[in-house]
Amino acid sequence: MQLHNFNAGPSILPKSVFEETARGVLDLNGTGLSVLEISHRSKEFKEIYAQAKSLVRELLGLDDRFAVLFLTGGASSQFYMSALNLLPDDGTAAYLDSGSWSAKAVKEAGRYGTVDVVASSKEDGYKHIPKGYAIPESCAYLHVTSNNTIFGTQLHDFPEVSVPLVADMSSDIMCRPIDVDKFGLIYAGAQKNLGPAGTTLVIVRKDLLGKVSRDIPTMLDYQTHIDKDSAFNTPPVFPIYATMVNLKWLKENGGLEAAYTRNKAKAEVLYNEIDRNTLFEGVTATEDRSIMNVTFVLKNEERSAAFVQQCEEAGCVGIKGHRSVGGFRASIYNAMPLASVEALVAQMQAFESTHG
Ligand SMILES: *Cc1c(COP(=O)(O)O)cnc(C)c1O
């Protein structure tokens, strides 16, 4: 049976990416060595690494102001690493609290300076993106979570502010073109929309570094990884390789404009069914609906287990909502084909005809 993988992360990647990656595990480009056993200082890995970085630059349109790094520790480590590097002891950073991941970022940054939560949708169960807030004039940056993976909301427009944006883009990086000029730092765990778990993409504007006086541990200093080109210690060779193969796929399939067009079309098909179907309803503010993580519920929640079971029997796996919110969540990242979204919609329609 063909499976349709709606898991939130680690998550779907294109089949051709699995195949190419698998070939590299067996024999990397005819070298006779597996990508799992080459040195991170070998010519082969240096090429992989250079290609991964140049694909990130090309796809996002980054110029030389930005450094591209592949680090470890997940997006969760960036919650403190970003503040450690960019928030002065006596400084303030503005944070937009739009979901659980934002709240975690707030907590970690608060260890290093003053955190001003300029707006929060927590009271509303994070069902919308807060809007219409002002940020303190002298803040070092504004931190936003571009897509709230758990709740299914997304910033469709980045705020117009005079300070650099720091963005956790873990679950929607490369889902659309962005205006990179607005950003001082972008970070994303690879396992949602970039590749397998094990590396974190960090894009940092170099002129923002070196402005805090605190003693930053060597491994947590972005400058270390810039100076040593992400090879101060052993980088996550395999996740970087698989990510590079996936970025190549993205480029070959038209880059971010084309991905955005496909992503919007997939999301529309699913949201249209959620709105049409008499048994289901959406949970987030319509204008903030995510095109990556689509959340919805059954009006009669007692039927939820039956729907999950029916979906699984039809090959639609991973649609259970996050354990903290329940309901359903269909993650429809870049690699998700429209046909898989249509397969889920067919299950929603079948459920309506048997239970409606
Ligand atoms: C998954 C996720 C994280 C956590 O990522 P890890 O790599 O597991 O630390 C952080 N932020 C967002 C928006 C996420 O979706």
GROMACS .gro file of C-alpha atoms and ligand atoms in nm:
model
  371
    1MET     CA    1   0.000   0.000   0.000
    2GLN     CA    2   0.125   0.348  -0.082
    3LEU     CA    3   0.162   0.554   0.235
    4HIS     CA    4   0.091   0.926   0.262
    5ASN     CA    5   0.314   1.065   0.536
    6PHE     CA    6   0.166   1.364   0.721
    7ASN     CA    7   0.410   1.351   1.015
    8ALA     CA    8   0.517   1.689   1.153
    9GLY     CA    9   0.888   1.611   1.186
   10PRO     CA   10   1.096   1.420   1.111
   11SER     CA   11   0.885   1.420   0.804
   12ILE     CA   12   0.842   1.343   0.438
   13LEU     CA   13   1.120   1.392   0.185
   14PRO     CA   14   1.097   1.318  -0.188
   15LYS     CA   15   1.149   0.955  -0.286
   16SER     CA   16   1.424   1.053  -0.530
   17VAL     CA   17   1.607   1.216  -0.238
   18PHE     CA   18   1.589   0.893  -0.038
   19GLU     CA   19   1.722   0.703  -0.339
   20GLU     CA   20   2.014   0.935  -0.406
   21THR     CA   21   2.097   0.951  -0.035
   22ALA     CA   22   2.084   0.572  -0.013
   23ARG     CA   23   2.330   0.546  -0.305
   24GLY     CA   24   2.565   0.778  -0.116
   25VAL     CA   25   2.542   0.558   0.191
   26LEU     CA   26   2.653   0.258  -0.016
   27ASP     CA   27   2.909   0.428  -0.238
   28LEU     CA   28   2.956   0.804  -0.250
   29ASN     CA   29   2.997   0.913  -0.612
   30GLY     CA   30   3.205   0.609  -0.707
   31THR     CA   31   3.465   0.667  -0.434
   32GLY     CA   32   3.407   0.319  -0.294
   33LEU     CA   33   3.339   0.477   0.046
   34SER     CA   34   3.010   0.538   0.222
   35VAL     CA   35   2.915   0.895   0.309
   36LEU     CA   36   2.893   0.756   0.663
   37GLU     CA   37   3.264   0.680   0.679
   38ILE     CA   38   3.435   0.969   0.501
   39SER     CA   39   3.633   1.229   0.691
   40HIS     CA   40   3.466   1.561   0.748
   41ARG     CA   41   3.790   1.711   0.622
   42SER     CA   42   3.792   1.505   0.300
   43LYS     CA   43   3.762   1.662  -0.042
   44GLU     CA   44   3.434   1.472  -0.088
   45PHE     CA   45   3.271   1.619   0.219
   46LYS     CA   46   3.407   1.966   0.152
   47GLU     CA   47   3.233   1.953  -0.185
   48ILE     CA   48   2.906   1.835  -0.031
   49TYR     CA   49   2.926   2.106   0.228
   50ALA     CA   50   3.009   2.380  -0.020
   51GLN     CA   51   2.722   2.268  -0.240
   52ALA     CA   52   2.475   2.264   0.050
   53LYS     CA   53   2.572   2.616   0.147
   54SER     CA   54   2.564   2.748  -0.206
   55LEU     CA   55   2.218   2.594  -0.262
   56VAL     CA   56   2.092   2.768   0.054
   57ARG     CA   57   2.237   3.097  -0.073
   58GLU     CA   58   2.096   3.056  -0.420
   59LEU     CA   59   1.748   2.943  -0.314
   60LEU     CA   60   1.703   3.219  -0.055
   61GLY     CA   61   1.894   3.488  -0.246
   62LEU     CA   62   2.152   3.550   0.028
   63ASP     CA   63   2.446   3.782  -0.035
   64ASP     CA   64   2.785   3.803   0.138
   65ARG     CA   65   2.648   3.982   0.443
   66PHE     CA   66   2.517   3.648   0.558
   67ALA     CA   67   2.699   3.341   0.685
   68VAL     CA   68   2.539   3.000   0.631
   69LEU     CA   69   2.609   2.738   0.899
   70PHE     CA   70   2.501   2.381   0.961
   71LEU     CA   71   2.513   2.324   1.336
   72THR     CA   72   2.388   2.064   1.583
   73GLY     CA   73   2.169   2.089   1.891
   74GLY     CA   74   1.842   2.144   1.707
   75ALA     CA   75   1.636   2.460   1.684
   76SER     CA   76   1.597   2.429   2.061
   77SER     CA   77   1.965   2.518   2.109
   78GLN     CA   78   1.915   2.826   1.895
   79PHE     CA   79   1.667   2.957   2.151
   80TYR     CA   80   1.961   3.035   2.380
   81MET     CA   81   2.242   3.057   2.126
   82SER     CA   82   2.067   3.342   1.942
   83ALA     CA   83   2.028   3.545   2.262
   84LEU     CA   84   2.376   3.458   2.384
   85ASN     CA   85   2.524   3.603   2.065
   86LEU     CA   86   2.287   3.891   1.991
   87LEU     CA   87   2.133   4.015   2.316
   88PRO     CA   88   2.359   4.242   2.528
   89ASP     CA   89   2.350   4.192   2.909
   90ASP     CA   90   2.195   4.532   2.958
   91GLY     CA   91   1.989   4.510   2.640
   92THR     CA   92   1.631   4.426   2.551
   93ALA     CA   93   1.500   4.191   2.287
   94ALA     CA   94   1.141   4.192   2.164
   95TYR     CA   95   0.961   3.859   2.125
   96LEU     CA   96   0.633   3.775   1.959
   97ASP     CA   97   0.468   3.491   2.149
   98SER     CA   98   0.265   3.301   1.891
   99GLY     CA   99   0.296   2.943   2.016
  100SER     CA  100   0.478   2.691   2.235
  101TRP     CA  101   0.804   2.720   2.044
  102SER     CA  102   0.799   3.101   2.078
  103ALA     CA  103   0.735   3.061   2.452
  104LYS     CA  104   1.038   2.834   2.480
  105ALA     CA  105   1.251   3.090   2.294
  106VAL     CA  106   1.131   3.361   2.536
  107LYS     CA  107   1.225   3.152   2.837
  108GLU     CA  108   1.578   3.079   2.716
  109ALA     CA  109   1.655   3.436   2.602
  110GLY     CA  110   1.546   3.567   2.941
  111ARG     CA  111   1.859   3.410   3.090
  112TYR     CA  112   2.080   3.664   2.912
  113GLY     CA  113   1.899   3.998   2.904
  114THR     CA  114   1.560   4.164   2.919
  115VAL     CA  115   1.292   4.003   2.710
  116ASP     CA  116   0.993   4.213   2.617
  117VAL     CA  117   0.704   3.998   2.498
  118VAL     CA  118   0.540   4.255   2.274
  119ALA     CA  119   0.228   4.050   2.204
  120SER     CA  120   0.094   3.704   2.280
  121SER     CA  121  -0.195   3.491   2.163
  122LYS     CA  122  -0.157   3.248   2.450
  123GLU     CA  123  -0.491   3.349   2.608
  124ASP     CA  124  -0.660   3.248   2.284
  125GLY     CA  125  -0.489   2.906   2.286
  126TYR     CA  126  -0.251   3.037   2.017
  127LYS     CA  127  -0.526   3.022   1.757
  128HIS     CA  128  -0.412   3.339   1.585
  129ILE     CA  129  -0.098   3.543   1.519
  130PRO     CA  130  -0.088   3.856   1.737
  131LYS     CA  131  -0.099   4.178   1.532
  132GLY     CA  132  -0.091   4.552   1.590
  133TYR     CA  133   0.187   4.566   1.849
  134ALA     CA  134   0.469   4.816   1.892
  135ILE     CA  135   0.824   4.718   1.976
  136PRO     CA  136   1.058   4.904   2.213
  137GLU     CA  137   1.277   5.147   2.020
  138SER     CA  138   1.610   5.034   2.154
  139CYS     CA  139   1.564   4.659   2.128
  140ALA     CA  140   1.839   4.446   1.976
  141TYR     CA  141   1.602   4.245   1.758
  142LEU     CA  142   1.249   4.113   1.723
  143HIS     CA  143   1.218   3.736   1.749
  144VAL     CA  144   0.935   3.566   1.563
  145THR     CA  145   0.835   3.207   1.494
  146SER     CA  146   0.741   3.216   1.128
  147ASN     CA  147   0.522   2.904   1.146
  148ASN     CA  148   0.366   2.755   1.455
  149THR     CA  149   0.405   2.386   1.387
  150ILE     CA  150   0.181   2.270   1.671
  151PHE     CA  151  -0.109   2.514   1.634
  152GLY     CA  152  -0.108   2.553   1.256
  153THR     CA  153  -0.067   2.929   1.222
  154GLN     CA  154   0.185   3.114   1.006
  155LEU     CA  155   0.310   3.468   0.961
  156HIS     CA  156   0.200   3.548   0.608
  157ASP     CA  157   0.372   3.887   0.625
  158PHE     CA  158   0.678   3.958   0.832
  159PRO     CA  159   0.645   4.267   1.051
  160GLU     CA  160   0.783   4.598   0.923
  161VAL     CA  161   1.027   4.698   1.194
  162SER     CA  162   1.351   4.894   1.202
  163VAL     CA  163   1.544   4.628   1.396
  164PRO     CA  164   1.664   4.297   1.253
  165LEU     CA  165   1.426   4.005   1.268
  166VAL     CA  166   1.541   3.685   1.431
  167ALA     CA  167   1.322   3.405   1.301
  168ASP     CA  168   1.267   3.046   1.399
  169MET     CA  169   1.172   2.906   1.057
  170SER     CA  170   1.201   2.541   1.154
  171SER     CA  171   0.874   2.435   1.000
  172ASP     CA  172   0.841   2.663   0.699
  173ILE     CA  173   1.192   2.744   0.580
  174MET     CA  174   1.207   2.734   0.199
  175CYS     CA  175   0.829   2.700   0.165
  176ARG     CA  176   0.817   3.042  -0.005
  177PRO     CA  177   1.047   3.323  -0.111
  178ILE     CA  178   1.134   3.573   0.165
  179ASP     CA  179   1.281   3.921   0.174
  180VAL     CA  180   1.614   3.838   0.337
  181ASP     CA  181   1.698   4.205   0.399
  182LYS     CA  182   1.466   4.202   0.699
  183PHE     CA  183   1.653   3.929   0.882
  184GLY     CA  184   1.950   3.930   1.115
  185LEU     CA  185   1.925   3.560   1.198
  186ILE     CA  186   1.725   3.270   1.063
  187TYR     CA  187   1.741   2.924   1.214
  188ALA     CA  188   1.567   2.599   1.134
  189GLY     CA  189   1.599   2.241   1.251
  190ALA     CA  190   1.640   2.043   0.929
  191GLN     CA  191   1.385   1.773   1.008
  192LYS     CA  192   1.068   1.955   0.899
  193ASN     CA  193   1.128   2.100   0.557
  194LEU     CA  194   1.497   2.057   0.478
  195GLY     CA  195   1.625   1.707   0.545
  196PRO     CA  196   1.662   1.448   0.817
  197ALA     CA  197   1.703   1.524   1.187
  198GLY     CA  198   2.054   1.600   1.306
  199THR     CA  199   2.149   1.941   1.173
  200THR     CA  200   2.021   2.294   1.218
  201LEU     CA  201   2.053   2.553   0.945
  202VAL     CA  202   2.165   2.890   1.079
  203ILE     CA  203   2.185   3.200   0.863
  204VAL     CA  204   2.334   3.499   1.039
  205ARG     CA  205   2.416   3.854   0.932
  206LYS     CA  206   2.783   3.881   1.018
  207ASP     CA  207   2.786   4.251   1.114
  208LEU     CA  208   2.552   4.177   1.410
  209LEU     CA  209   2.812   3.960   1.580
  210GLY     CA  210   3.081   4.065   1.828
  211LYS     CA  211   2.861   4.325   1.996
  212VAL     CA  212   2.799   4.151   2.327
  213SER     CA  213   3.062   4.163   2.600
  214ARG     CA  214   2.985   3.833   2.769
  215ASP     CA  215   3.217   3.536   2.752
  216ILE     CA  216   3.050   3.300   2.504
  217PRO     CA  217   3.157   2.933   2.519
  218THR     CA  218   3.352   2.853   2.203
  219MET     CA  219   3.100   2.603   2.064
  220LEU     CA  220   2.810   2.845   2.121
  221ASP     CA  221   2.973   3.139   1.948
  222TYR     CA  222   2.850   3.180   1.589
  223GLN     CA  223   3.186   3.340   1.507
  224THR     CA  224   3.367   3.013   1.585
  225HIS     CA  225   3.163   2.829   1.325
  226ILE     CA  226   3.202   3.110   1.072
  227ASP     CA  227   3.581   3.118   1.119
  228LYS     CA  228   3.609   2.740   1.097
  229ASP     CA  229   3.343   2.701   0.827
  230SER     CA  230   3.125   2.474   1.046
  231ALA     CA  231   3.418   2.237   1.098
  232PHE     CA  232   3.545   2.357   1.438
  233ASN     CA  233   3.428   2.016   1.554
  234THR     CA  234   3.289   1.725   1.352
  235PRO     CA  235   2.981   1.852   1.169
  236PRO     CA  236   2.679   1.626   1.115
  237VAL     CA  237   2.810   1.483   0.789
  238PHE     CA  238   2.516   1.261   0.695
  239PRO     CA  239   2.230   1.507   0.770
  240ILE     CA  240   2.417   1.776   0.577
  241TYR     CA  241   2.457   1.536   0.283
  242ALA     CA  242   2.088   1.443   0.277
  243THR     CA  243   1.989   1.807   0.315
  244MET     CA  244   2.210   1.898   0.019
  245VAL     CA  245   2.044   1.629  -0.194
  246ASN     CA  246   1.703   1.764  -0.094
  247LEU     CA  247   1.799   2.125  -0.171
  248LYS     CA  248   1.911   2.009  -0.515
  249TRP     CA  249   1.566   1.856  -0.563
  250LEU     CA  250   1.405   2.184  -0.458
  251LYS     CA  251   1.614   2.378  -0.707
  252GLU     CA  252   1.546   2.131  -0.988
  253ASN     CA  253   1.175   2.170  -0.917
  254GLY     CA  254   1.171   2.544  -0.971
  255GLY     CA  255   1.304   2.686  -0.644
  256LEU     CA  256   1.101   2.872  -0.386
  257GLU     CA  257   0.853   3.048  -0.617
  258ALA     CA  258   0.740   2.717  -0.760
  259ALA     CA  259   0.738   2.554  -0.415
  260TYR     CA  260   0.519   2.836  -0.287
  261THR     CA  261   0.272   2.791  -0.572
  262ARG     CA  262   0.251   2.416  -0.504
  263ASN     CA  263   0.225   2.466  -0.128
  264LYS     CA  264  -0.059   2.718  -0.157
  265ALA     CA  265  -0.249   2.490  -0.393
  266LYS     CA  266  -0.214   2.189  -0.158
  267ALA     CA  267  -0.322   2.392   0.146
  268GLU     CA  268  -0.622   2.530  -0.041
  269VAL     CA  269  -0.748   2.182  -0.132
  270LEU     CA  270  -0.732   2.072   0.232
  271TYR     CA  271  -0.876   2.387   0.389
  272ASN     CA  272  -1.158   2.390   0.134
  273GLU     CA  273  -1.255   2.041   0.244
  274ILE     CA  274  -1.228   2.130   0.615
  275ASP     CA  275  -1.466   2.423   0.553
  276ARG     CA  276  -1.703   2.226   0.330
  277ASN     CA  277  -1.724   1.901   0.523
  278THR     CA  278  -2.010   1.904   0.776
  279LEU     CA  279  -1.820   1.689   1.029
  280PHE     CA  280  -1.492   1.880   1.050
  281GLU     CA  281  -1.385   2.233   1.135
  282GLY     CA  282  -1.066   2.434   1.137
  283VAL     CA  283  -0.924   2.558   1.466
  284THR     CA  284  -0.718   2.865   1.377
  285ALA     CA  285  -0.802   3.217   1.258
  286THR     CA  286  -0.868   3.188   0.884
  287GLU     CA  287  -0.625   3.467   0.788
  288ASP     CA  288  -0.339   3.302   0.980
  289ARG     CA  289  -0.380   2.948   0.853
  290SER     CA  290  -0.051   2.774   0.791
  291ILE     CA  291   0.027   2.630   0.449
  292MET     CA  292   0.263   2.377   0.617
  293ASN     CA  293   0.075   2.238   0.918
  294VAL     CA  294  -0.300   2.217   0.872
  295THR     CA  295  -0.488   2.171   1.202
  296PHE     CA  296  -0.851   2.069   1.228
  297VAL     CA  297  -1.094   1.880   1.453
  298LEU     CA  298  -1.405   1.671   1.432
  299LYS     CA  299  -1.702   1.864   1.572
  300ASN     CA  300  -1.784   1.542   1.755
  301GLU     CA  301  -1.449   1.464   1.914
  302GLU     CA  302  -1.559   1.119   2.025
  303ARG     CA  303  -1.515   1.006   1.668
  304SER     CA  304  -1.150   1.115   1.647
  305ALA     CA  305  -0.998   0.771   1.709
  306ALA     CA  306  -1.225   0.619   1.443
  307PHE     CA  307  -1.114   0.878   1.189
  308VAL     CA  308  -0.745   0.825   1.265
  309GLN     CA  309  -0.795   0.450   1.227
  310GLN     CA  310  -0.977   0.487   0.897
  311CYS     CA  311  -0.701   0.716   0.768
  312GLU     CA  312  -0.429   0.472   0.871
  313GLU     CA  313  -0.607   0.185   0.699
  314ALA     CA  314  -0.607   0.397   0.384
  315GLY     CA  315  -0.236   0.474   0.417
  316CYS     CA  316  -0.270   0.831   0.553
  317VAL     CA  317  -0.033   0.826   0.849
  318GLY     CA  318   0.074   1.090   1.100
  319ILE     CA  319  -0.243   1.300   1.116
  320LYS     CA  320  -0.291   1.294   1.492
  321GLY     CA  321  -0.254   1.644   1.638
  322HIS     CA  322   0.031   1.733   1.875
  323ARG     CA  323  -0.016   1.567   2.213
  324SER     CA  324  -0.060   1.909   2.376
  325VAL     CA  325  -0.358   2.015   2.162
  326GLY     CA  326  -0.525   1.700   2.026
  327GLY     CA  327  -0.737   1.699   1.710
  328PHE     CA  328  -0.566   1.647   1.377
  329ARG     CA  329  -0.266   1.796   1.207
  330ALA     CA  330  -0.173   1.726   0.851
  331SER     CA  331   0.181   1.846   0.781
  332ILE     CA  332   0.209   1.916   0.411
  333TYR     CA  333   0.570   2.023   0.369
  334ASN     CA  334   0.745   2.093   0.038
  335ALA     CA  335   0.787   1.723  -0.042
  336MET     CA  336   0.418   1.636   0.007
  337PRO     CA  337   0.254   1.569  -0.330
  338LEU     CA  338  -0.091   1.709  -0.408
  339ALA     CA  339  -0.208   1.352  -0.464
  340SER     CA  340  -0.143   1.271  -0.098
  341VAL     CA  341  -0.346   1.571   0.014
  342GLU     CA  342  -0.624   1.450  -0.216
  343ALA     CA  343  -0.601   1.105  -0.056
  344LEU     CA  344  -0.664   1.262   0.286
  345VAL     CA  345  -0.952   1.469   0.151
  346ALA     CA  346  -1.104   1.149   0.010
  347GLN     CA  347  -1.089   0.997   0.360
  348MET     CA  348  -1.263   1.301   0.508
  349GLN     CA  349  -1.537   1.266   0.246
  350ALA     CA  350  -1.570   0.892   0.307
  351PHE     CA  351  -1.598   0.959   0.682
  352GLU     CA  352  -1.873   1.211   0.614
  353SER     CA  353  -2.070   0.965   0.408
  354THR     CA  354  -2.052   0.692   0.674
  355HIS     CA  355  -2.090   0.911   0.984
  356GLY     CA  356  -2.271   1.222   0.854
  357LIG     C1  357   1.028   2.140   1.574
  357LIG     C2  358   1.045   2.282   1.609
  357LIG     C3  359   1.141   2.326   1.701
  357LIG     C4  360   1.231   2.229   1.776
  357LIG     O1  361   1.326   2.178   1.694
  357LIG     P1  362   1.440   2.078   1.748
  357LIG     O2  363   1.528   2.067   1.628
  357LIG     O3  364   1.370   1.952   1.786
  357LIG     O4  365   1.506   2.143   1.864
  357LIG     C5  366   1.154   2.461   1.725
  357LIG     N1  367   1.075   2.549   1.662
  357LIG     C6  368   0.981   2.513   1.573
  357LIG     C7  369   0.898   2.616   1.506
  357LIG     C8  370   0.963   2.377   1.545
  357LIG     O5  371   0.869   2.339   1.456
   0.00000   0.00000   0.00000
